Amino acid sequence: MLTTNPFDDDKLREECGIFGVSGAEGAAAMVALGLHALQHRGQEAAGITSFDGRMFHTHRAMGHVAGNFDRDETIRPLHGTTACGHVRYSTTGETSLRNVQPLYAELATGGFAIAHNGNISNAMRLRRDLVRRGAIFQSTSDTEVIIHLVATSSYRTLIDRFIDALKQVEGAYSLICMTPEGMIACRDPLGIRPLVMGKLGDAIIFASESVALDVVGADYVRDVQPGELVIVKGKDIQSHSPFAPQAARPCIFEYVYFSRPDSISQNRSVYSVRKAIGAQLAIEAPVEADLVVPVPDSGVPAAIGYAQESGIPFELGIIRSHYVGRTFIQPSAEVRHLGVKLKHNANKDLIAGKRVVLIDDSIVRGTTSLKIVQMMRDAGAKEVHLRIASPPTRHSCFYGVDTPEREKLLASKLDVEGMTGFIHCDSLAFVSIDGLYKALGEQDRSSDKPGYCDACFTGDYPTTLTDQDELAPPADQFALLEERVS
């Protein structure tokens, strides 16, 4: 089996998207619409849990939102005016129904449902300790650790138990939780993963991206702040800040690739930022060429910015088909090779005899870039110059993004010259890390107080990584210890 989007296979993938509604008739149907808008954040599975004031109702399924939640017989049993949902692409835990969220448990305080975007970077250690104390896990997801920490907390109220649990976890999380008392939405103290709040009439809505609010007709109110807990009980909305204040470090890759371009993140248009990155790339890495061609769809805004800044015409030199299913059976190596063209194809009349600047958002393994450059060569391009709208991806992410092991990242093994040879392009350049920050409206990257989590580019992880440190070989553990001591 091979995915029919071979270009996206060589991308970093967000773990998931979450969406919650409190105080709306037909809340589950609204959640289904919101999840449609967040489908790009996770395509393995989807789930919705609702609460009708007395009982919780859940439907979870493998696959896309469409096909699972577009039937009346699926939505109708999800009664209630409160509901939350989740689309999943796994970074921790196996791909199986038992890991599909929202996860649900009956606690001493009543029912508890949770939808999680992110990754708990000390989940293995916490899980090991909980199992030793008698906890029985039903999934392999790191999210279930939070449920057990809430269940075993010695605090009396659910909110205090929940805060106690969050103070024991490290890493990145945006959470939407449902209890008999109301809905809780929160972000980790650094705000690594996104979460926004909206309003539709009297209903309060939470979502991973603002575009999901647009789809249901809700107004964007604000971002949930790093370290903030928003508690919704009927029409009463409370905000709590139980953690010590820290400088926020939201994920910078949301602007590069993860978020939809029509979303607003941290009060910035994602589309406008991507255009600005492309313009900055044109300033830093100019080249004489005839056409600027985006790798669709994620390379389009940056390519527009590059073309406008450089004065080189923008053209759709690669055409993407939007009508191909996600997977199909590959009967032979020959057909598997031809499958690359099912999703993208060169616009040969434009490309033949031209010097082409290809714009893409990132390079991960490099296998995608190699195929695209060859596609341009086969279409008759005279020269192919590859420009990347992010710095080289040299480090793995441990905050809810599916990243290959570091040794599989092309930029961790080769310098730019080596990557140019591997991809077989005439030239290759990346936007600088300072240039990326400039596109976000900052002068440069402050080395002592960077405004974003950019660890995939710099290796500067903003939290401790307990599980990774324990898995590291002894020599690496000593190196990490020496680095932290120094």
CSV table of C-alpha atoms in Angstrom, one decimal, residues 287-294 312 317 350-359 376 380-387 426-427:
chain,number,residue,atom,x,y,z
A,287,VAL,CA,18.7,33.5,-8.9
A,288,GLU,CA,18.3,34.3,-12.6
A,289,ALA,CA,15.3,32.3,-13.8
A,290,ASP,CA,12.3,32.4,-16.1
A,291,LEU,CA,9.6,31.0,-13.8
A,292,VAL,CA,8.7,30.7,-10.1
A,293,VAL,CA,6.9,27.4,-9.6
A,294,PRO,CA,5.3,26.3,-6.3
A,312,ILE,CA,10.2,36.6,-11.9
A,317,GLY,CA,4.2,24.6,-13.4
A,350,LEU,CA,5.2,26.0,-19.4
A,351,ILE,CA,8.4,24.2,-18.2
A,352,ALA,CA,10.1,23.1,-21.4
A,353,GLY,CA,13.2,25.2,-22.1
A,354,LYS,CA,12.8,27.3,-19.0
A,355,ARG,CA,15.0,28.1,-16.0
A,356,VAL,CA,12.7,27.2,-13.1
A,357,VAL,CA,12.8,28.2,-9.4
A,358,LEU,CA,10.9,25.6,-7.4
A,359,ILE,CA,9.5,26.7,-4.1
A,376,MET,CA,10.9,19.2,-14.0
A,380,GLY,CA,12.3,19.8,-20.4
A,381,ALA,CA,13.4,22.4,-17.8
A,382,LYS,CA,16.8,23.9,-18.7
A,383,GLU,CA,17.7,24.6,-15.1
A,384,VAL,CA,16.0,23.7,-11.8
A,385,HIS,CA,16.8,25.9,-8.7
A,386,LEU,CA,15.2,24.7,-5.5
A,387,ARG,CA,14.3,27.3,-2.8
A,426,ASP,CA,21.3,23.2,-10.1
A,427,SER,CA,21.2,25.2,-6.9
